[in-house]
Coordinates of C-alpha atoms in Angstrom, one line a residue:
Chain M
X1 CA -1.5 12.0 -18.4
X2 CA -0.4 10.3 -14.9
X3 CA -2.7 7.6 -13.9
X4 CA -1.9 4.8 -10.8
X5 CA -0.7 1.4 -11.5
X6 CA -3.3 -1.5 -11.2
X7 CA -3.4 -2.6 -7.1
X8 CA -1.6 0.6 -5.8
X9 CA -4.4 2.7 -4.8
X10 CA -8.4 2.1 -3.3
X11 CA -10.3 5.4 -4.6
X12 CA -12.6 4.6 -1.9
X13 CA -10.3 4.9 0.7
X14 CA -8.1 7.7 -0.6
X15 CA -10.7 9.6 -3.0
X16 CA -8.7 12.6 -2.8
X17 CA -5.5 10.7 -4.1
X18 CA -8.0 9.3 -7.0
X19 CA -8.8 13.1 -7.8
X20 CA -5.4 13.6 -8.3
X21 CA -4.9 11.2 -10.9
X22 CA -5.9 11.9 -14.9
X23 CA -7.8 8.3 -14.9
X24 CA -8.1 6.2 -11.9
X25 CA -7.4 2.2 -12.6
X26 CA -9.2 -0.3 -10.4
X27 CA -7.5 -3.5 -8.4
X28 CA -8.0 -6.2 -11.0
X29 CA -11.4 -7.6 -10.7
X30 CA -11.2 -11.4 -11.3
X31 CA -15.3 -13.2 -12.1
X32 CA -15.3 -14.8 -9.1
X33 CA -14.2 -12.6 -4.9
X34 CA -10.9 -13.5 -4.0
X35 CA -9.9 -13.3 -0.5
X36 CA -6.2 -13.2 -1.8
X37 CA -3.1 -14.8 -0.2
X38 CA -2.5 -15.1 3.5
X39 CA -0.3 -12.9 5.0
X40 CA 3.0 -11.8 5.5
X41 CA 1.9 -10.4 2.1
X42 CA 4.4 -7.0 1.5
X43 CA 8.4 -7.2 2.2
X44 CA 11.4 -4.5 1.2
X45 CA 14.6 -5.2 -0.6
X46 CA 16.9 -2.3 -1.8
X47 CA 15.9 0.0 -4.2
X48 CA 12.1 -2.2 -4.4
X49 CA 9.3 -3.8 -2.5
X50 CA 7.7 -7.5 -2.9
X51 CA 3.9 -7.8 -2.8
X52 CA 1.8 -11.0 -2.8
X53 CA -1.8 -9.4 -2.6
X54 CA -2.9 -12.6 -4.5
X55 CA -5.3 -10.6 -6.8
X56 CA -7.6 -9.6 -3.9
X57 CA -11.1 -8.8 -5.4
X58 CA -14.8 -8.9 -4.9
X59 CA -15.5 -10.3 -8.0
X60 CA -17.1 -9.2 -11.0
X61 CA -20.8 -9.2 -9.2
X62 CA -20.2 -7.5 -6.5
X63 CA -18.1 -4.8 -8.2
X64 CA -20.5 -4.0 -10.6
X65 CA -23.4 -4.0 -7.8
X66 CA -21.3 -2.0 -4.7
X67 CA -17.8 -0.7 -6.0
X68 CA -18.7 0.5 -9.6
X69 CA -21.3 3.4 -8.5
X70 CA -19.0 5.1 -5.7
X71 CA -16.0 4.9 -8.7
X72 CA -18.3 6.5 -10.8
X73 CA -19.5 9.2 -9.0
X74 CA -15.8 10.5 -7.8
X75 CA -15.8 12.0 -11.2
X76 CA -12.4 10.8 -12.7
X77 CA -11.9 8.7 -15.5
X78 CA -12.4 5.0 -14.8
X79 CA -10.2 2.1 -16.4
X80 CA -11.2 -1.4 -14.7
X81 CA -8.2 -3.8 -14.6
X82 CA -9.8 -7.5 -15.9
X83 CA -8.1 -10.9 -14.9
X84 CA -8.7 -14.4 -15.0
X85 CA -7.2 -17.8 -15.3
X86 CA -8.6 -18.8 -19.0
X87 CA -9.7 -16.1 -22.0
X88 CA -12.8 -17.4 -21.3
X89 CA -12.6 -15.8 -17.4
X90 CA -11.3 -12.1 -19.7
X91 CA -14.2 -12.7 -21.8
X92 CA -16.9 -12.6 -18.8
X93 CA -15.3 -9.6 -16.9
X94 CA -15.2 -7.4 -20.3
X95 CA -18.5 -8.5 -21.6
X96 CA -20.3 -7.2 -18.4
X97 CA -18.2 -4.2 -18.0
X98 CA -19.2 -3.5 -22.2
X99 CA -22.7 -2.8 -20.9
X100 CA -21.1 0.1 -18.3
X101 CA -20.7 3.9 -19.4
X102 CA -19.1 4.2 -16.4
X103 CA -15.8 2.4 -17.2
X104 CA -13.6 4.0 -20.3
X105 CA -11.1 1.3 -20.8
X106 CA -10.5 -1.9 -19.8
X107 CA -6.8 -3.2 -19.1
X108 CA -5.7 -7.1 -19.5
X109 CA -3.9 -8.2 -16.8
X110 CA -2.4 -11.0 -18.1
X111 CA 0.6 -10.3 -16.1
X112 CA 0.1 -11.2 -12.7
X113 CA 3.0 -12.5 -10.8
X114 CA 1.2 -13.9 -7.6
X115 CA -1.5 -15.9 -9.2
X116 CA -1.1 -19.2 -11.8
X117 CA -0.6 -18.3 -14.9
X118 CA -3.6 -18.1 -17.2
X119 CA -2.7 -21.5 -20.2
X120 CA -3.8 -19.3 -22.9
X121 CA -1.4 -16.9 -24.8
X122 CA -1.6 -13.4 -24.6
X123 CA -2.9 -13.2 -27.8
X124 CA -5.8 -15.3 -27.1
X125 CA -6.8 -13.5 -24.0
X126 CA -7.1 -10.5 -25.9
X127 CA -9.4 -12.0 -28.7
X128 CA -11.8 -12.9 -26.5
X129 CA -11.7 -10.0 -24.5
X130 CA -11.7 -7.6 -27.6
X131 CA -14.9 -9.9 -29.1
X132 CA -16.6 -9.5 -25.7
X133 CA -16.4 -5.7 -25.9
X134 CA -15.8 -2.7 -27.8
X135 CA -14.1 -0.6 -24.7
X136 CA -11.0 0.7 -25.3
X137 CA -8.6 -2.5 -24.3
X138 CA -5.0 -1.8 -22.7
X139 CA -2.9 -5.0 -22.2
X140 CA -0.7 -5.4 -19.1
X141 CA 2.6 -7.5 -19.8
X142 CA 4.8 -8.7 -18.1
X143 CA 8.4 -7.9 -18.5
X144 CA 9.9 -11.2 -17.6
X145 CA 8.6 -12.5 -21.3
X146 CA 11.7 -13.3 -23.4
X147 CA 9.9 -12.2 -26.8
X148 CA 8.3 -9.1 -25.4
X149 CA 7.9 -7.4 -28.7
X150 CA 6.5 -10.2 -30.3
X151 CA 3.9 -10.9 -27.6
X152 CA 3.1 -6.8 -28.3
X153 CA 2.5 -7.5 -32.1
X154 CA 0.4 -10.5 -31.3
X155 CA -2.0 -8.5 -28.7
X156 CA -2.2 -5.6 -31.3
X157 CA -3.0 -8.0 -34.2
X158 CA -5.9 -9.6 -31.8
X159 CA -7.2 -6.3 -30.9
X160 CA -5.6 -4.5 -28.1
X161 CA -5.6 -0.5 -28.6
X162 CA -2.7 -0.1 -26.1
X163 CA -0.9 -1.4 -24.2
X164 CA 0.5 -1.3 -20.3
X165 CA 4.3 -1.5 -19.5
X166 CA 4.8 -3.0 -17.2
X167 CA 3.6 -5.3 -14.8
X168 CA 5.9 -6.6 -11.4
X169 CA 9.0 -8.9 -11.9
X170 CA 9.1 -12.0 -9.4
X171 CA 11.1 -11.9 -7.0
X172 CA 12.5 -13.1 -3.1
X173 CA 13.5 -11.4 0.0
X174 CA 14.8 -13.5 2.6
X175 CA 14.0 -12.7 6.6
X176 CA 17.4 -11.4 8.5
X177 CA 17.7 -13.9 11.2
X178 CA 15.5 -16.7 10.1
X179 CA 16.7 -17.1 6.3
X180 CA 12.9 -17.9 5.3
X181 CA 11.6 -16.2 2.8
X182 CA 9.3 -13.4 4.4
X183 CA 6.5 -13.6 1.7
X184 CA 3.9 -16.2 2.7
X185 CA 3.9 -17.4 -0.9
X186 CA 8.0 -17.3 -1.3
X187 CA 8.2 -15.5 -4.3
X188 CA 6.2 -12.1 -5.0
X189 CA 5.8 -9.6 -7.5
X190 CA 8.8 -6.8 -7.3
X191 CA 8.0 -3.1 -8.1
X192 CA 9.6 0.3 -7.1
X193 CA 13.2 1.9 -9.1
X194 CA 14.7 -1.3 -9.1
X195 CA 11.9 -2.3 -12.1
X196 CA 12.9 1.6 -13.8
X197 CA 15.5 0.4 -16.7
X198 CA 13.5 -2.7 -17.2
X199 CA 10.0 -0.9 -17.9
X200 CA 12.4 1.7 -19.9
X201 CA 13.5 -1.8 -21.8
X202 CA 9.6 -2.8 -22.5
X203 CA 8.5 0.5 -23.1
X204 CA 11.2 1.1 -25.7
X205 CA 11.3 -2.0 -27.4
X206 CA 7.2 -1.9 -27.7
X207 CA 6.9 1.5 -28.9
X208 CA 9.2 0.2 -31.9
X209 CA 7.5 -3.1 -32.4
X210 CA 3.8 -1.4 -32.7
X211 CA 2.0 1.9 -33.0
X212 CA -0.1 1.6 -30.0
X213 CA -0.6 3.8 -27.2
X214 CA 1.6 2.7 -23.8
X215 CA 1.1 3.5 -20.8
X216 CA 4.0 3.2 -18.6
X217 CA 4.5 2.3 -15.0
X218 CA 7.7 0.5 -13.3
X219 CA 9.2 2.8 -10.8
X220 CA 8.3 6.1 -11.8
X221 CA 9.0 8.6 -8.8
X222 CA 9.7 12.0 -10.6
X223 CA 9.1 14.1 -13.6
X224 CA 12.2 13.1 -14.6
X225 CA 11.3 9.3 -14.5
X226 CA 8.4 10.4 -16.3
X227 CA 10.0 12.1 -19.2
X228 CA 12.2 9.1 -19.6
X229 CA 9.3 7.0 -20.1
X230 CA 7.9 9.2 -22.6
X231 CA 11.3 9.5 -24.8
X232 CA 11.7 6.0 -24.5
X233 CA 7.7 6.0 -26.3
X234 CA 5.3 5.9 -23.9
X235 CA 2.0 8.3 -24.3
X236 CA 1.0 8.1 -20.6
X237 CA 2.8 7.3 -17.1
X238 CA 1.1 5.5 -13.9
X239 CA 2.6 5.6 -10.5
X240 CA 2.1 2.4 -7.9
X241 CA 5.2 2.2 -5.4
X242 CA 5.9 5.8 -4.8
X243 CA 2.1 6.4 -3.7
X244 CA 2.9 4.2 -0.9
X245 CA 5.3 6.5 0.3
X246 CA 3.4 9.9 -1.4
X247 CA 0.0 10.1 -1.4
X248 CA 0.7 13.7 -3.4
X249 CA 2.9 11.9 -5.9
X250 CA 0.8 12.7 -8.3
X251 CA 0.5 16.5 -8.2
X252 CA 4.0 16.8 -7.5
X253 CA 5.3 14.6 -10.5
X254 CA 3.2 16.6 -12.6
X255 CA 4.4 20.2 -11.7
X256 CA 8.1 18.4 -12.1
X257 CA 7.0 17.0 -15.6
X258 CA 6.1 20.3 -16.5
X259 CA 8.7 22.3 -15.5
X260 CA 11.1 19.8 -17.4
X261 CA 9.3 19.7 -21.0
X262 CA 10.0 23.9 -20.7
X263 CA 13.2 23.6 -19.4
X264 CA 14.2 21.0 -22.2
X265 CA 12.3 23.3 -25.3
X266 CA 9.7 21.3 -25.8
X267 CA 5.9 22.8 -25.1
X268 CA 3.9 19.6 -24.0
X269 CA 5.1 16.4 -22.6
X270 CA 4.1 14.3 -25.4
X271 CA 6.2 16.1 -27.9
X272 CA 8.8 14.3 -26.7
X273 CA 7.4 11.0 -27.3
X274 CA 10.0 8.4 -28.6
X275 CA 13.2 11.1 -28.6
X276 CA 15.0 8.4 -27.3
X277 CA 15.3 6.3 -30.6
X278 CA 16.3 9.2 -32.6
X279 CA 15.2 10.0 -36.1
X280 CA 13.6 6.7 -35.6
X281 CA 11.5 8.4 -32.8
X282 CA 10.1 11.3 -34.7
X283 CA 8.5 9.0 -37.3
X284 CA 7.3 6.8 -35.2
X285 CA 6.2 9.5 -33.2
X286 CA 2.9 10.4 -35.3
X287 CA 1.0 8.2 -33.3
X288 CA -2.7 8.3 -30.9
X289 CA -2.1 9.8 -27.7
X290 CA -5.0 8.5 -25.0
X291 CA -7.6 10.9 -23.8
X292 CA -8.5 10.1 -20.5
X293 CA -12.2 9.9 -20.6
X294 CA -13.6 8.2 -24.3
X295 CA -14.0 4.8 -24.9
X296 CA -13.5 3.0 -28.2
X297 CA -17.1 3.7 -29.7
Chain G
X1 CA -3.9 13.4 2.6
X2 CA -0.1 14.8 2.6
X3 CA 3.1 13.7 4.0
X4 CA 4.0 16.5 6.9
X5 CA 8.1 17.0 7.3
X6 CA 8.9 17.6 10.8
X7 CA 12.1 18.3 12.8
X8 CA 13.6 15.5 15.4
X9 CA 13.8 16.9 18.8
X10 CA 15.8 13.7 20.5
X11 CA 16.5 10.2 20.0
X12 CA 16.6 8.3 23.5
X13 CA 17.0 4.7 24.5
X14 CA 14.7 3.4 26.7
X15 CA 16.6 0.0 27.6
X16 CA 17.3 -1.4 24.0
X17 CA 14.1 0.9 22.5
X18 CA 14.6 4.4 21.1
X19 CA 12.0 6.8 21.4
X20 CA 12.0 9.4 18.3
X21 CA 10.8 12.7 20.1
X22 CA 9.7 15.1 16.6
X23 CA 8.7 19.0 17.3
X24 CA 5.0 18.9 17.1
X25 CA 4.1 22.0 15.3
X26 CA 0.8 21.5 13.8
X27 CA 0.1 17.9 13.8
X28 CA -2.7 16.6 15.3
X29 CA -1.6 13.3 17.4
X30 CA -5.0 11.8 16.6
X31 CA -6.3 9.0 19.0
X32 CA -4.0 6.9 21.4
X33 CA -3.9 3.7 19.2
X34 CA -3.9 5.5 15.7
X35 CA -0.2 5.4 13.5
X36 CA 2.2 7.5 11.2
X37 CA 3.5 6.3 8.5
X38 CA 7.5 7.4 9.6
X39 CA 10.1 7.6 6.3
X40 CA 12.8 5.9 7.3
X41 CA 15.7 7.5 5.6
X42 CA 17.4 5.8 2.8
X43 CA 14.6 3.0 2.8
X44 CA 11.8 2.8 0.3
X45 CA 8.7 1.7 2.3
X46 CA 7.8 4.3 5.5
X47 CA 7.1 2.2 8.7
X48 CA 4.1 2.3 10.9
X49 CA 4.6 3.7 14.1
X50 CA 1.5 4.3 16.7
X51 CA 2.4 7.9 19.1
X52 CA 3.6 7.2 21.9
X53 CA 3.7 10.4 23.8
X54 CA 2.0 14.2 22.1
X55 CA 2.3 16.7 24.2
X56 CA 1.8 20.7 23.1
X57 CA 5.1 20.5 21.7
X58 CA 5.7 17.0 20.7
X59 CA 4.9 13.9 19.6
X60 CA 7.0 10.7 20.3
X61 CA 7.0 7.7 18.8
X62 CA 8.7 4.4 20.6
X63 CA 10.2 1.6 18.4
X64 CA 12.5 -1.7 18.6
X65 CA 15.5 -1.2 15.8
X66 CA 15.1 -4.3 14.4
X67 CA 15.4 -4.1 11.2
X68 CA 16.7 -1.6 8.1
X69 CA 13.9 0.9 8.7
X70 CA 13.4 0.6 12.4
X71 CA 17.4 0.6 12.9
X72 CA 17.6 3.8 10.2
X73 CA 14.6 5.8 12.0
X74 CA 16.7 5.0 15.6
X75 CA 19.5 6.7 14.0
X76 CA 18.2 10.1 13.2
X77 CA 19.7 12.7 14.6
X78 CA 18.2 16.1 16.5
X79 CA 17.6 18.6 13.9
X80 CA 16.9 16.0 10.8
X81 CA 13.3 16.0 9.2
X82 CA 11.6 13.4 9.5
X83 CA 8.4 12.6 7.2
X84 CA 5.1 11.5 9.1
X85 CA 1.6 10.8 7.3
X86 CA -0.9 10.6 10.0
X87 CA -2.7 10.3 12.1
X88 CA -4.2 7.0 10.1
X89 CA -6.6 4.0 11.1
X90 CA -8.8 3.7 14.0
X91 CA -8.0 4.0 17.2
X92 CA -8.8 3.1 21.0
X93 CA -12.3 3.5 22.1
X94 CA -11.8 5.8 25.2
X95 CA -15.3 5.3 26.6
X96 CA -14.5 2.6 29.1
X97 CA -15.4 2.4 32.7
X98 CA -12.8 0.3 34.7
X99 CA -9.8 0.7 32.1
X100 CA -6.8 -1.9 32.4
X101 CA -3.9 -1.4 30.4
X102 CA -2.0 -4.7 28.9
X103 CA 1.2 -4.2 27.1
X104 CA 3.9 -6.8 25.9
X105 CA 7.4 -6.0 24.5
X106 CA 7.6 -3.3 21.9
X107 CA 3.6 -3.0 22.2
X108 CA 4.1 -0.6 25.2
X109 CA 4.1 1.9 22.7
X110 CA 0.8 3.5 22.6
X111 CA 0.0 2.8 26.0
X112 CA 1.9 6.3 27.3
X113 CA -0.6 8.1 25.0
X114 CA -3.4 6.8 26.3
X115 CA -2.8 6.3 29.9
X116 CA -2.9 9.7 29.7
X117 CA -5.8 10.2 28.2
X118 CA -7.7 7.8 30.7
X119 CA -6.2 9.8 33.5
X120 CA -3.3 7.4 34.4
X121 CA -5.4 3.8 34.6
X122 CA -3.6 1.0 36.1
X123 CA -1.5 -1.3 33.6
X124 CA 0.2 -4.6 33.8
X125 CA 3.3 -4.9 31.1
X126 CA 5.0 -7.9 30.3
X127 CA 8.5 -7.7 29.4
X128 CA 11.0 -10.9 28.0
X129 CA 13.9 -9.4 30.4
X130 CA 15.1 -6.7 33.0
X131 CA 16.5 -4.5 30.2
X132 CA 13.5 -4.4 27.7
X133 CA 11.5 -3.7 31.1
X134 CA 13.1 -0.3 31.4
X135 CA 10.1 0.8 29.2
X136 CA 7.6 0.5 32.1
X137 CA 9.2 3.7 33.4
X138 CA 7.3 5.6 30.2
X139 CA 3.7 3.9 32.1
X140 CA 2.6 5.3 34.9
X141 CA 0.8 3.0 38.0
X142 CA 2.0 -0.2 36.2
X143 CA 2.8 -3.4 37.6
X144 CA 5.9 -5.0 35.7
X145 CA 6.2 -9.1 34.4
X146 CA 9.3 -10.4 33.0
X147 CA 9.6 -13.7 31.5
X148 CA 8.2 -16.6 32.1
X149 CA 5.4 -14.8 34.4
X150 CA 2.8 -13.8 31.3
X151 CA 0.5 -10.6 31.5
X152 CA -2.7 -13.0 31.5
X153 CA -1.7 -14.2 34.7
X154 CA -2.3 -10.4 36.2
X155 CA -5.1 -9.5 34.4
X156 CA -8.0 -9.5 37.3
X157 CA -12.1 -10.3 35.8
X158 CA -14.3 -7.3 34.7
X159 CA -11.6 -5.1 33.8
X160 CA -12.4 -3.2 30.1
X161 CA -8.5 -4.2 28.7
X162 CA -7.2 -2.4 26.5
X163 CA -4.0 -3.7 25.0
X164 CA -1.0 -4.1 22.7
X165 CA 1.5 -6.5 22.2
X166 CA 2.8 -9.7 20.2
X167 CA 0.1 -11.7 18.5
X168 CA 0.1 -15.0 21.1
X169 CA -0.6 -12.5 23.8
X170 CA -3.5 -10.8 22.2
X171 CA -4.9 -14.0 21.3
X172 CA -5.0 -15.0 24.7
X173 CA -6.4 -11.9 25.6
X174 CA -9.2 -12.0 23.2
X175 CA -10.2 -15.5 24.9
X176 CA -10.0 -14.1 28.2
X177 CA -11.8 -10.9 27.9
X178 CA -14.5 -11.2 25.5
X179 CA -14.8 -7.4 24.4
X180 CA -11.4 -6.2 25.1
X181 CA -9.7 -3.5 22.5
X182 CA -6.3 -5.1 21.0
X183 CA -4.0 -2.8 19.3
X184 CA -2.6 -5.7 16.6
X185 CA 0.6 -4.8 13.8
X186 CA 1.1 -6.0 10.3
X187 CA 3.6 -5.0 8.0
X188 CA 2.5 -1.7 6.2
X189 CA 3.3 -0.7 2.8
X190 CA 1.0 3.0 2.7
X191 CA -1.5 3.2 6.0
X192 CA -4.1 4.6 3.9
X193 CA -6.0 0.8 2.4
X194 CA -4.0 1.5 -0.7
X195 CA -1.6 -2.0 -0.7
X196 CA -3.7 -4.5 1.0
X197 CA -0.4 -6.0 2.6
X198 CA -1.6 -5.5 5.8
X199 CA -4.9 -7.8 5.5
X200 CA -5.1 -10.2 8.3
X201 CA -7.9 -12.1 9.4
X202 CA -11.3 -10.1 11.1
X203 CA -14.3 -11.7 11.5
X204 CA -12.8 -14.7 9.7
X205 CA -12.1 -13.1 6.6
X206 CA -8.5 -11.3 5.3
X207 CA -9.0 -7.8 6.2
X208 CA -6.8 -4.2 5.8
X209 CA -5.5 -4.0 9.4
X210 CA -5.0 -0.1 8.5
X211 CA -8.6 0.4 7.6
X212 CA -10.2 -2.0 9.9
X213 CA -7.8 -1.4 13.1
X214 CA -5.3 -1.2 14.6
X215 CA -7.4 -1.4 16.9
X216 CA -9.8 -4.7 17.0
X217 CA -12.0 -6.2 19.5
X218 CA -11.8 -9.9 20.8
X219 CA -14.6 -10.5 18.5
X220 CA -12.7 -9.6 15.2
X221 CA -9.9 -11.8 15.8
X222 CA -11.3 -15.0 17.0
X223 CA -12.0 -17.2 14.4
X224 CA -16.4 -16.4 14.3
X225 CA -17.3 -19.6 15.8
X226 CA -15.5 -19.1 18.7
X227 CA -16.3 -15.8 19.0
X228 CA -20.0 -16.4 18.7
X229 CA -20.0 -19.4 21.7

């Protein structure tokens, strides 16, 4: 299942790149519009690009009343991305996405590089969000935590029935001549192969830590990229940076996926889940995979 | 939408510009003022590029090597494929009566595309030196500026402008024309609205330049209350 990372794609700008993807995850939709962080807002480094988007959003309102019903009627699977700056910001999104068909799952960004940090932990977030609705919750983390397997326990303990791996590093890039940093906000959120071995890192670390579904994004370019996310234990891939580049990424690393899984004697890509930790893997292998379009209930 | 592969025909300097000439083939050049996306090789971000010349056979596209992607595009060689996703955003309005041209710098780009669309309108280009100037040549009927003379000092009343350039000189513009067209740039991750990096502020609020523009009026970009008086 290849979906797009959270931010990387507009469906209603690009529908046709949305109808290439297995589920199709909204720009993280915060309660109140955000007109998001001035520009320059996008800069390159080697192997990786910077953003500072600055969680641009309409807000829950206006999403429900204006975005939602175009989403829904392109006909793919629809996973809303839910931020905030206290639980009690996750809470609001999720309760009033609860009372939408439309939306299948709901992903926690608790993540976000660009924005303050929400003062609650992780695991709090996700008790309120999981008592606010019974979607299907995914939680975004950020691979910068120190005790990311820990933090993965917690969210599963408070609720979470998968989780996201993983969300943009911070980092700088510095203009040529003028030795400013190019981002209007210094620092942004870093994304594209350089982030590969450290979502590998989350993703296989996580998948021993818990028995929840992951969905992996960091970097992903290829079917290759995407079978190493699955033997490392994820049961789903998104791609973010490389649509930039690839509209068509998606069709194409699919195809490669394919191909790969056959080559490598295995019939579907899932069967390789977790062949990266061995014996290990197989065991923990017997585990939920996500189908795209059911919620929870 | 699908990235098209394409084989370069040339690379030539125009003073310290290149201009990337590709082969054409089936490509549809779009509207003077619309952009590819060009993958630079060995970078990880394409670069936005508006065509600069489409003939039958062709399609150019000018640029300043500047930086990593800019210097990597200028150093393709004829015969390397080059990978364009286009044509994207919105482009000049061609329904103008008394068309004037304004370019500055690098934003002399487009303006060979749609001079020649307009049937060769007259155009006044402002250059920082002599060499840079060389681009004029790629203009036809243009009267040439080089530092410190500035483009707003030629621009005669009741002209429809249509322009590119850097920022301060479309600013100006917008004050002195009130409905001219202004090709403006932002850094582009995708083209397509899928990165909002390229918001920058229309009708006083952070917009996708690639969705909203390139092309904007002096309307969008001055801040709404002076745009309203």
């Amino acid at each position: 299942m290849i979906l797009n990372a959270s931010g990387c794609l507009d469906a209603l700008t690009a529908p046709d790149v949305a109808r290439s993807l297995d589920a199709f995850v909204t720009k993280t939709v915060t309660p109140l519009p955000r007109g998001g962080n001035a520009p320059t807002r996008i800069a390159e480094a080697e192997g990786a690009m910077l953003n500072s988007i600055g969680l641009a959003n309409p807000g829950i309102a206006r999403f429900l009343a204006h975005s939602l019903p175009p989403l829904a009627a392109l006909g793919v699977p629809l996973w809303v991305s839910a931020g905030g700056f206290a639980a009690e910001d996750y809470a609001e999104v999720c309760g009033l996405l609860d009372e939408r068909a439309e939306v299948t799952t709901i992903e926690l960004n608790v993540s976000c590089p660009n924005v303050a940090s929400p003062a609650e932990a992780t695991e709090e977030i996700v008790a309120a969000a999981r008592a606010a609705t019974s979607k299907r919750l995914f939680t975004k983390l950020s691979p910068s935590l120190p005790d990311l397997a820990d933090v993965a326990r917690a969210a599963e303990a408070a609720g979470t029935d998968g989780l996201s791996l993983v969300n943009t590093l911070r980092g700088v890039v510095l203009d040529e001549r003028s030795l400013l940093p190019v981002l209007s906000t210094g620092s942004g959120g870093l994304s594209g192969p350089a982030l590969r071995p450290v979502m590998l890192a989350a993703v296989y670390a996580c998948y021993r830590a818990t028995g929840l579904p992951i969905v992996a994004m960091g970097g992903i370019e290829t079917g290759r990229h995407a079978i190493d996310a699955i033997a490392a234990g994820a049961s789903a891939v998104a791609l973010g940076t490389v649509l930039f580049r690839d509209p068509a990424a998606a069709a194409r690393v699919r195809l490669e996926l394919e191909s790969e899984v056959v080559e490598r004697g295995f019939q579907r890509p899932l069967d390789m889940r977790g062949v990266a930790h061995g014996s290990a893997g197989a065991m923990l292998s017997q585990r939920t995979k996500i189908p795209a379009n059911s919620s929870k209930t | 939408m699908r990235r098209e592969a394409r084989s370069v025909v040339a690379v030539e300097s125009v003073g310290p510009y290149r201009l990337v000439r590709v082969e054409r083939g089936t490509l549809d050049p779009g509207d003077p003022g619309q952009f590819f996306m060009l993958e630079a090789p060995g970078r990880l971000l394409p670069r936005p590029m508006s065509v600069c010349l489409a003939s039958a056979r062709e399609v150019g596209f000018l640029l300043d090597p500047i930086g990593p992607g800019t210097r990597a595009l200028a150093a393709l060689q004829p015969g390397e494929r080059l990978s364009l996703l286009g044509p994207l955003g919105r482009g000049f309005d061609l329904d103008v009566r008394r068309p004037l041209l304004v370019g500055g710098g690098i934003g002399v780009a487009p303006l060979p595309f749609l001079s020649a669309r307009l049937g060769r309108p007259p155009a006044v280009l402002g250059f920082r030196s002599q060499a840079h100037a060389e681009a004029a040549a790629l203009v036809p009927n243009a009267e040439v500026v080089v530092e410190p003379t500035l483009v707003t000092e030629r621009v005669p009343p009741d002209r429809d402008v249509l322009a590119c350039g850097p920022e301060p000189m479309l600013v100006a513009l917008a004050r002195l024309v009130p409905r001219a067209q202004l090709a403006w740039e932002a850094p582009m991750a995708c083209g397509y609205g899928a990165c909002f990096g390229c918001a920058v502020e229309i009708r006083g609020e952070l917009r996708r330049l690639c969705v909203e523009g390139p092309v904007l009026t002096s309307g969008d970009v001055l801040a709404p209350e002076v745009a309203a008086a």
